[in-house]
PDB file of C-alpha atoms in Angstrom:
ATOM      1  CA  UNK A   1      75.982  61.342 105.589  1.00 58.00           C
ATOM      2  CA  UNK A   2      75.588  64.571 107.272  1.00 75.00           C
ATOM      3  CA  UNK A   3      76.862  65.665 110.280  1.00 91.00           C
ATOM      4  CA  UNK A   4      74.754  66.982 113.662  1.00 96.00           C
ATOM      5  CA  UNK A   5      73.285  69.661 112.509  1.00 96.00           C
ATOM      6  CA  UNK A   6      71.793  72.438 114.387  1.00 97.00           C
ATOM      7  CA  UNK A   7      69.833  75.496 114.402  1.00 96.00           C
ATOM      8  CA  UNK A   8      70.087  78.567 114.288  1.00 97.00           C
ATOM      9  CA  UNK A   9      73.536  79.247 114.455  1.00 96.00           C
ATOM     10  CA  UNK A  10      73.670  82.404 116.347  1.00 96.00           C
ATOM     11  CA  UNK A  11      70.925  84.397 117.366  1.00 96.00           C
ATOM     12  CA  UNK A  12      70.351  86.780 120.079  1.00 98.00           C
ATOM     13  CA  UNK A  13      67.574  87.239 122.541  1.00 97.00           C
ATOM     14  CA  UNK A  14      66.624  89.902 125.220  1.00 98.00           C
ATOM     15  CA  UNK A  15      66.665  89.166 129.419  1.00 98.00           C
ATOM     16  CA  UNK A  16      62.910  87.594 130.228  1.00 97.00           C
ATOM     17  CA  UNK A  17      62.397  86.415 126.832  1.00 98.00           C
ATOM     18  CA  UNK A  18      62.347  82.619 125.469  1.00 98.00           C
ATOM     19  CA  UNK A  19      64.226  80.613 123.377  1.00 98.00           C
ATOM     20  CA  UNK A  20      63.930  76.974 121.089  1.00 98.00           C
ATOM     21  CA  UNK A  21      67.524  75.407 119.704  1.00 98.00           C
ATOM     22  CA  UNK A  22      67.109  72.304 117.777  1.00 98.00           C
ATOM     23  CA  UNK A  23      69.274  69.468 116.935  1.00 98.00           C
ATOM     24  CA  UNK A  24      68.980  66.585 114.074  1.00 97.00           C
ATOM     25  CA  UNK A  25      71.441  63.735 115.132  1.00 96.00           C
ATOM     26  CA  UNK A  26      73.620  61.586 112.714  1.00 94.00           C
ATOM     27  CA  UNK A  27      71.168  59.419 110.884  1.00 94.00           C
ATOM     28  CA  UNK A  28      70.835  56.068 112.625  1.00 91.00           C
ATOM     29  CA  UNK A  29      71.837  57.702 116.293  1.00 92.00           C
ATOM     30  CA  UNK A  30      69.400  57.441 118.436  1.00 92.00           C
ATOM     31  CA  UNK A  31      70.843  59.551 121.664  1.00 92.00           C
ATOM     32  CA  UNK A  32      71.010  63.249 121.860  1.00 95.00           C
ATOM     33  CA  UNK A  33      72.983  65.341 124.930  1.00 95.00           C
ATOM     34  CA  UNK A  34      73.091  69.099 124.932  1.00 97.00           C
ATOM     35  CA  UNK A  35      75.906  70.706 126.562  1.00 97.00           C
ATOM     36  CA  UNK A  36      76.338  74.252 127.270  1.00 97.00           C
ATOM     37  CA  UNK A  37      80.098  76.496 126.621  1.00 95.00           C
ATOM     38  CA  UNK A  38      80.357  79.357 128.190  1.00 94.00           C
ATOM     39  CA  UNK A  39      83.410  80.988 127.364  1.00 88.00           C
ATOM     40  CA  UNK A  40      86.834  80.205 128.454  1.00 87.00           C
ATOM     41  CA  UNK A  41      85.154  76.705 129.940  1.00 91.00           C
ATOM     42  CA  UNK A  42      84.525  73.395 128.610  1.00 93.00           C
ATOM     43  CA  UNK A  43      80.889  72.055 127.965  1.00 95.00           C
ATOM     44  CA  UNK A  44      78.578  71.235 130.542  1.00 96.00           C
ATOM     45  CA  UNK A  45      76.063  68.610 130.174  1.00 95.00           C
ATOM     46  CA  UNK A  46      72.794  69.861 130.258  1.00 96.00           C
ATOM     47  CA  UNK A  47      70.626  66.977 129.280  1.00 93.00           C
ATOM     48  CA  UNK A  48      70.598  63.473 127.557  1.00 93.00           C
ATOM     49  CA  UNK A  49      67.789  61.792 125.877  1.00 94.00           C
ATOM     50  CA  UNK A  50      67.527  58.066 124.600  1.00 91.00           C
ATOM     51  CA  UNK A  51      65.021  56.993 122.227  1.00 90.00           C
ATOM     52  CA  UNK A  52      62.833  59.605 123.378  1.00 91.00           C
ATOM     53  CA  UNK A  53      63.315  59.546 126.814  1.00 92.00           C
ATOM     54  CA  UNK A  54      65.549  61.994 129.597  1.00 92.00           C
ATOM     55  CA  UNK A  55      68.078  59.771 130.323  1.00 90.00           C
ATOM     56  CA  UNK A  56      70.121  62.435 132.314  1.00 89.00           C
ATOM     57  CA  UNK A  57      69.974  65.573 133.746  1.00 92.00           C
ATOM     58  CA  UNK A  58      72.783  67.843 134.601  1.00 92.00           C
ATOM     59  CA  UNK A  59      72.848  71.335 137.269  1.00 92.00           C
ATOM     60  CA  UNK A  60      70.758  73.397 135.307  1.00 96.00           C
ATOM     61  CA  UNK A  61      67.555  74.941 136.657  1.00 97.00           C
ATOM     62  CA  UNK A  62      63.946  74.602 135.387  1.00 96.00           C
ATOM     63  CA  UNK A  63      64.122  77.108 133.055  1.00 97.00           C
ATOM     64  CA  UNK A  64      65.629  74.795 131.014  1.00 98.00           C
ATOM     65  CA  UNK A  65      63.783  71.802 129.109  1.00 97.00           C
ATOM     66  CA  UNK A  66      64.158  69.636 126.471  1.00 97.00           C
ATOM     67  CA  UNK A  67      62.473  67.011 124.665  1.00 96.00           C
ATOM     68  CA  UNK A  68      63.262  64.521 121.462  1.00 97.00           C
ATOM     69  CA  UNK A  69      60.717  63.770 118.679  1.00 96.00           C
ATOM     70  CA  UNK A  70      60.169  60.149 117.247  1.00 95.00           C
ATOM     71  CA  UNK A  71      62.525  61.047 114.617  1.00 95.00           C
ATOM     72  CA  UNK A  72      65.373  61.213 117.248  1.00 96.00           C
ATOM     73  CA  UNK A  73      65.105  65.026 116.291  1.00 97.00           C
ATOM     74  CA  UNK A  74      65.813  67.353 119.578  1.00 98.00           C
ATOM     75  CA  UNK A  75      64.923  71.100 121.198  1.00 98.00           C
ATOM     76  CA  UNK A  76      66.154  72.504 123.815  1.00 98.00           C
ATOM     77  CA  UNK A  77      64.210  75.253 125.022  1.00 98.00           C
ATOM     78  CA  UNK A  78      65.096  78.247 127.475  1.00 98.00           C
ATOM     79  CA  UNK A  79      62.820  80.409 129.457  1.00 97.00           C
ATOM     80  CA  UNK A  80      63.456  84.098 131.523  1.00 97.00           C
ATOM     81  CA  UNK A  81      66.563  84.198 129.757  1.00 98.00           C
ATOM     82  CA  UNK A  82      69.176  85.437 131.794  1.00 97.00           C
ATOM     83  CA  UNK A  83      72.388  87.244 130.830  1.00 97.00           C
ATOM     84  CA  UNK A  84      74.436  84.349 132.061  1.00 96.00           C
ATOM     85  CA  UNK A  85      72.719  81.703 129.538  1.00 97.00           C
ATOM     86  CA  UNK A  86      74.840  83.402 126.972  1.00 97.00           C
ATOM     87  CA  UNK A  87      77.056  80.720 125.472  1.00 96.00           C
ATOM     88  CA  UNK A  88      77.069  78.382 122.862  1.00 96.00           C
ATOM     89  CA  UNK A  89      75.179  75.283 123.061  1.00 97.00           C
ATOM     90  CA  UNK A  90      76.338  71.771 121.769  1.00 97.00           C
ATOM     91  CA  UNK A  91      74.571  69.148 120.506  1.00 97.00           C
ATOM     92  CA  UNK A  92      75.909  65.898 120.354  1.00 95.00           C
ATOM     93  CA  UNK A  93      74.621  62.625 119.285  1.00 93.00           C
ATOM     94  CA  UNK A  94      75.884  59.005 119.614  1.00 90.00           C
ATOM     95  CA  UNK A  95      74.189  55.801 118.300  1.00 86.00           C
ATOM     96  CA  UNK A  96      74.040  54.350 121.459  1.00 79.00           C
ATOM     97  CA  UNK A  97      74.315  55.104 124.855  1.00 73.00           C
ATOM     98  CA  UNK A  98      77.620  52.909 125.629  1.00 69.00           C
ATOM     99  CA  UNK A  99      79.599  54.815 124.617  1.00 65.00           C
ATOM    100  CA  UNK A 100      82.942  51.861 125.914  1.00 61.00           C
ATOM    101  CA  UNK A 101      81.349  50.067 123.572  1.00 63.00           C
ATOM    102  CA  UNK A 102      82.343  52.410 120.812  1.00 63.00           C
ATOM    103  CA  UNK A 103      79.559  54.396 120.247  1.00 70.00           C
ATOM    104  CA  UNK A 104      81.569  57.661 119.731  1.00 83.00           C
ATOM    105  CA  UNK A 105      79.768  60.779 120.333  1.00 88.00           C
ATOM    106  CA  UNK A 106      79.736  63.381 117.906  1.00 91.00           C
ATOM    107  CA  UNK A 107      79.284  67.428 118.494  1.00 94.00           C
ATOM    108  CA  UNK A 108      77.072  69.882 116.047  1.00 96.00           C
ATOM    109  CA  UNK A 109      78.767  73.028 115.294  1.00 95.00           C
ATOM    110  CA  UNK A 110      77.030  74.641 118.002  1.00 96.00           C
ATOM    111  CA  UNK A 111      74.164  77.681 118.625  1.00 97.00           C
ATOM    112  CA  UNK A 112      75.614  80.867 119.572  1.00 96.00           C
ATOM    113  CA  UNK A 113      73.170  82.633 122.016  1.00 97.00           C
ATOM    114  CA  UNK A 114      73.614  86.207 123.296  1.00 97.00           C
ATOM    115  CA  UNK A 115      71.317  87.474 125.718  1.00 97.00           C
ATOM    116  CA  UNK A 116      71.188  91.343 126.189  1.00 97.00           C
TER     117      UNK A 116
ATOM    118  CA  UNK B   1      84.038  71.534 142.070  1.00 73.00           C
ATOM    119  CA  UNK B   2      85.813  70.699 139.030  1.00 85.00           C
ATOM    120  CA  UNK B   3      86.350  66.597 138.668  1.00 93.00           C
ATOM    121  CA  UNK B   4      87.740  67.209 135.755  1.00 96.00           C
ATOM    122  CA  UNK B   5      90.793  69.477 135.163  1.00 96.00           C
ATOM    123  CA  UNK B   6      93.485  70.122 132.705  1.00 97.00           C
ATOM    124  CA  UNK B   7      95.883  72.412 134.627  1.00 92.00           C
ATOM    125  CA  UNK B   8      97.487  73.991 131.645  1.00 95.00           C
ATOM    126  CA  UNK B   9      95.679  76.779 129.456  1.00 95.00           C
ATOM    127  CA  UNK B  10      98.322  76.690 126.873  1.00 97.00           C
ATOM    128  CA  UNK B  11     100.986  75.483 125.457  1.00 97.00           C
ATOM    129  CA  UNK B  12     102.950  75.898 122.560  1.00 98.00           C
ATOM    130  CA  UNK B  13     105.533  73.607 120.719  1.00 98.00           C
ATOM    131  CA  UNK B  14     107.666  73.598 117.689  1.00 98.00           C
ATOM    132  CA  UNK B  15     106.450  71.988 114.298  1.00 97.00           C
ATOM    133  CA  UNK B  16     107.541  68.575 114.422  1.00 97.00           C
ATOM    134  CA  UNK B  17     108.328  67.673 118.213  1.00 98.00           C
ATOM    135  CA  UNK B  18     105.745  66.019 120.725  1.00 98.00           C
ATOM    136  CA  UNK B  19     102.807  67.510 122.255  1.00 98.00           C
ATOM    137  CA  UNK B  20     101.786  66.201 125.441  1.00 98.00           C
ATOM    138  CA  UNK B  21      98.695  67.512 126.945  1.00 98.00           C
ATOM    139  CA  UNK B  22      97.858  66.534 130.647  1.00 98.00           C
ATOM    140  CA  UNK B  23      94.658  66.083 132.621  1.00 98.00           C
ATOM    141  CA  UNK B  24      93.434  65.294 136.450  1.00 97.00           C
ATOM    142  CA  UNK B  25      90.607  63.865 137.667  1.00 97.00           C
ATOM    143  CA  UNK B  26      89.285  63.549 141.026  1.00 96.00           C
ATOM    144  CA  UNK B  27      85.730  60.950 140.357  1.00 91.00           C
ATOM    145  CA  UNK B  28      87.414  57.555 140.949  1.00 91.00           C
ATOM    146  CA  UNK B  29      84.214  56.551 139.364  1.00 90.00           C
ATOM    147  CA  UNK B  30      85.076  57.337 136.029  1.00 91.00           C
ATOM    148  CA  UNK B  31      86.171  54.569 133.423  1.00 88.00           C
ATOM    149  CA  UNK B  32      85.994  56.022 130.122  1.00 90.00           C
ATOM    150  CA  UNK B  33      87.904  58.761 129.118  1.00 94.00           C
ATOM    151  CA  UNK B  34      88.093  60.668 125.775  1.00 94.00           C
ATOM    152  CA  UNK B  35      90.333  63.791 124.015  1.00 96.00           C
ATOM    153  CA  UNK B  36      88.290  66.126 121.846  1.00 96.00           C
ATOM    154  CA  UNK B  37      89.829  68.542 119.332  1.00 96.00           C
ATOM    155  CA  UNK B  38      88.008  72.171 119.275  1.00 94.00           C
ATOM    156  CA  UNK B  39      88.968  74.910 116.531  1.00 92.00           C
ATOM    157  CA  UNK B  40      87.247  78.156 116.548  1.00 86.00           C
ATOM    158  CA  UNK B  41      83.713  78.663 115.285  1.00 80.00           C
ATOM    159  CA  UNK B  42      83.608  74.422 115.231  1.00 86.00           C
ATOM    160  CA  UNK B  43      82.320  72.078 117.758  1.00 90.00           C
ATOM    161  CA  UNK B  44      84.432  69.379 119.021  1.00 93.00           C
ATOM    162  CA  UNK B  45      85.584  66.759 117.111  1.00 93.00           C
ATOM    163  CA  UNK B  46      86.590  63.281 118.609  1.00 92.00           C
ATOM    164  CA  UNK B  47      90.340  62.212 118.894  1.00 95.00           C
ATOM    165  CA  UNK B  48      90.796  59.069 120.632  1.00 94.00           C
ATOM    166  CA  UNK B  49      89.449  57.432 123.860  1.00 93.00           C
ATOM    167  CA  UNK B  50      90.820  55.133 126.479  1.00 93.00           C
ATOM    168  CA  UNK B  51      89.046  52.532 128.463  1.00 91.00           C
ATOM    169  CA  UNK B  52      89.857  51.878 132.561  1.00 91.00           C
ATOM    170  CA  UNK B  53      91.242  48.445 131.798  1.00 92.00           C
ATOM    171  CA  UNK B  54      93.886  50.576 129.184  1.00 94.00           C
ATOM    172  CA  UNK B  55      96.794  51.543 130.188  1.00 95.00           C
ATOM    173  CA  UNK B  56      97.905  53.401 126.678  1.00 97.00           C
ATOM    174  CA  UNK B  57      95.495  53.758 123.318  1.00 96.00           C
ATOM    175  CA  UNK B  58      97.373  54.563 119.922  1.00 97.00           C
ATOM    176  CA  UNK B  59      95.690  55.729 116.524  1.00 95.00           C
ATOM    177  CA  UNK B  60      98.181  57.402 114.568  1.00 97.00           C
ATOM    178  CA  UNK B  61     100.150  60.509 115.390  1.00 97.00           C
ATOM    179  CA  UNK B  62      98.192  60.094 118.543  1.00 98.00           C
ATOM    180  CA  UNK B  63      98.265  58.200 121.891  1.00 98.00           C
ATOM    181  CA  UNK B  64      96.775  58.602 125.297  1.00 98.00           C
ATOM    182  CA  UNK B  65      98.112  56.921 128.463  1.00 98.00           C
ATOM    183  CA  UNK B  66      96.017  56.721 131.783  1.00 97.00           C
ATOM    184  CA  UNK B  67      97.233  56.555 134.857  1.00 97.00           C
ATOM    185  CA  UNK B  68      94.458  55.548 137.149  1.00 95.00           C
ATOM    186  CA  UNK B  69      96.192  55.020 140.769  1.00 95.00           C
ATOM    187  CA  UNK B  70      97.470  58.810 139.803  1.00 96.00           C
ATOM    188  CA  UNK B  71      94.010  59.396 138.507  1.00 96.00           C
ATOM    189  CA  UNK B  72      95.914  61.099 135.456  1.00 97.00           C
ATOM    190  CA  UNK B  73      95.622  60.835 131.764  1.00 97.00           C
ATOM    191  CA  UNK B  74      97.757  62.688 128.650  1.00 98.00           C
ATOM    192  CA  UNK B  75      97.867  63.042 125.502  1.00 98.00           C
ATOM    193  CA  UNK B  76     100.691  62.438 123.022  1.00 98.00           C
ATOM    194  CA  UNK B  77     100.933  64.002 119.852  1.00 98.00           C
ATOM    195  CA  UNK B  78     103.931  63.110 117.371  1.00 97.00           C
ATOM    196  CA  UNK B  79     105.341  64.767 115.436  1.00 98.00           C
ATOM    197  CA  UNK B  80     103.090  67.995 116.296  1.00 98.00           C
ATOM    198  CA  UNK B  81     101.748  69.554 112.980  1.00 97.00           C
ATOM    199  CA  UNK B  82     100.119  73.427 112.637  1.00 96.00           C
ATOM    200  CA  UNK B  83      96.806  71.776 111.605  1.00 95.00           C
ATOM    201  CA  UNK B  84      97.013  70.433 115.159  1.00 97.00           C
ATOM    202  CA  UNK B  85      96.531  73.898 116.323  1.00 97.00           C
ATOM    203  CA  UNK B  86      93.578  74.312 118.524  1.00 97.00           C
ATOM    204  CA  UNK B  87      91.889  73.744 122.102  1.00 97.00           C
ATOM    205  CA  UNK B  88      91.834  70.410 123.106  1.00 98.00           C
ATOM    206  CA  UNK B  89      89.695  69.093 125.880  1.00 97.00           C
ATOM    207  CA  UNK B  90      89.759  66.109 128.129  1.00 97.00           C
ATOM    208  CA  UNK B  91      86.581  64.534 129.072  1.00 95.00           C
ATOM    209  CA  UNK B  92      85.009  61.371 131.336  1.00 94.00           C
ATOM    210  CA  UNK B  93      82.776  59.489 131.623  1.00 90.00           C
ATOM    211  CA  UNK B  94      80.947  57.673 134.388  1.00 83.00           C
ATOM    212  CA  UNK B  95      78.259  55.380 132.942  1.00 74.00           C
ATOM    213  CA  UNK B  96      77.143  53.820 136.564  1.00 71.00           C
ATOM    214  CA  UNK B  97      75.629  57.470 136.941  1.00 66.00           C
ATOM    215  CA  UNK B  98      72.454  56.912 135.249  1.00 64.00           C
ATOM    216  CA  UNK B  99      73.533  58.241 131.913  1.00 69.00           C
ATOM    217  CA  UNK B 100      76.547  58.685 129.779  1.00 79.00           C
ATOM    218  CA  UNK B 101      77.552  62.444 130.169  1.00 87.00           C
ATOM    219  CA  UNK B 102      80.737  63.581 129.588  1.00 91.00           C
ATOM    220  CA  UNK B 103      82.543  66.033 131.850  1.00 94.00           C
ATOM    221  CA  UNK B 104      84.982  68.432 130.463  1.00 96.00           C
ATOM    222  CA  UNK B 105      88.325  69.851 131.782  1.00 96.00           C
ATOM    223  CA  UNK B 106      88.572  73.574 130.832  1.00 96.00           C
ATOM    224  CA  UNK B 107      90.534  72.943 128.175  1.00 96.00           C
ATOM    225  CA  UNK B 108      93.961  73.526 126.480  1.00 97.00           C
ATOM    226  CA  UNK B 109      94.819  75.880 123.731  1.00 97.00           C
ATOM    227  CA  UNK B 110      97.735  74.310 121.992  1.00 98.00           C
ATOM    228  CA  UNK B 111      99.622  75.843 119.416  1.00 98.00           C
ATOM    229  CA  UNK B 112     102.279  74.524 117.056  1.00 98.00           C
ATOM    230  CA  UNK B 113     104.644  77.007 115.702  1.00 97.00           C
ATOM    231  CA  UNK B 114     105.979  76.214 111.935  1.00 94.00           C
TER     232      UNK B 114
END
């Protein structure tokens, strides 16, 4: 089975412009978080979504959205980019949302964005 | 304000002897914890986990003890390998928030030296 996979890996943007990242979960997981590295940190959660629906949202202004498609399938979109959303950004998906319950959660590879 | 923090940026250790990898966290609210495993150019990979009601969690060459009235959790490695090489990072978990988001220490870059 494949991994999370995401897309693009690296790509690189200039200040005001916009930006789509998308994410295709494990098959059979139905939860998607995105998490943003910036370096020299660990990830921060940016959002979670459960069978289609925002089940979290973490400090991260409006500029930021997301959504997930019926086939658990996931963007994360970025307007007025800003120097400082340069980072990677991590996708993970888990089966569940329970994650005591052993639902491990699993991280993509990651979308390197550069904003100049 | 960091509720999650692993205090050490690095640490090396010699091919062979234990690893132990420390982390602090302030959210008495949290009750699952996990260890991921980053190497460059890679996104995490999942180590091993520990419920509230654990004290200590073993799978393999690995084990994590948590100390909640400390609010402190580590992470054994034995015997420490090169392949182990690579940032580690301690996250929790508080599911009574709403949703199941993890929040990351900073990590640690570990290095074993052959």
């Amino acid at each position: 089975d494949a991994g999370v996979t995401q897309s693009p890996t690296h790509l690189i943007k200039t200040r005001g412009q916009h930006v789509t990242l998308r994410c295709s979960p494990i098959s059979g997981h139905k939860s998607v978080s995105w998490y943003q590295q910036v370096l020299g940190q660990g990830p921060q959660f940016i959002f979670q979504y459960y069978e289609k629906e925002e089940r979290g949202r973490g400090n991260f202004p409006d500029r930021f959205s997301a959504r997930q498609f019926p086939n658990y399938s996931s963007e994360l979109n970025v307007n007025a980019l800003l120097l400082g959303d340069s980072a990677l950004y991590l996708c993970a998906s888990s089966r569940g949302l329970d994650t005591a319950s052993g639902n491990t959660i699993y991280f993509g590879e990651g979308s390197w964005l550069t904003v100049v | 304000d960091q509720q999650v923090k692993q205090n050490s940026p690095s640490l090396s250790v010699q091919e062979g002897r234990i690893s132990i990898l420390n982390c602090d966290y302030t959210n008495s609210m949290f009750d699952y914890f996990l260890w991921y495993k980053k190497y460059p150019a890679e996104g995490p990979t999942f180590l091993i986990s520990i419920s509230s009601i654990k004290d200590k969690n073993e799978d393999g060459r690995f084990t994590v003890f948590l100390n909640k009235s400390a609010k402190h959790l580590s992470l054994h490695i034995v015997p420490s390998q090169p392949g182990d090489s690579a940032v580690y990072f301690c996250a929790a978990q508080n599911p009574g928030a709403g949703s199941y988001q993890l929040t990351f220490g900073k990590g640690t870059k570990l290095s074993v030296i052959p």
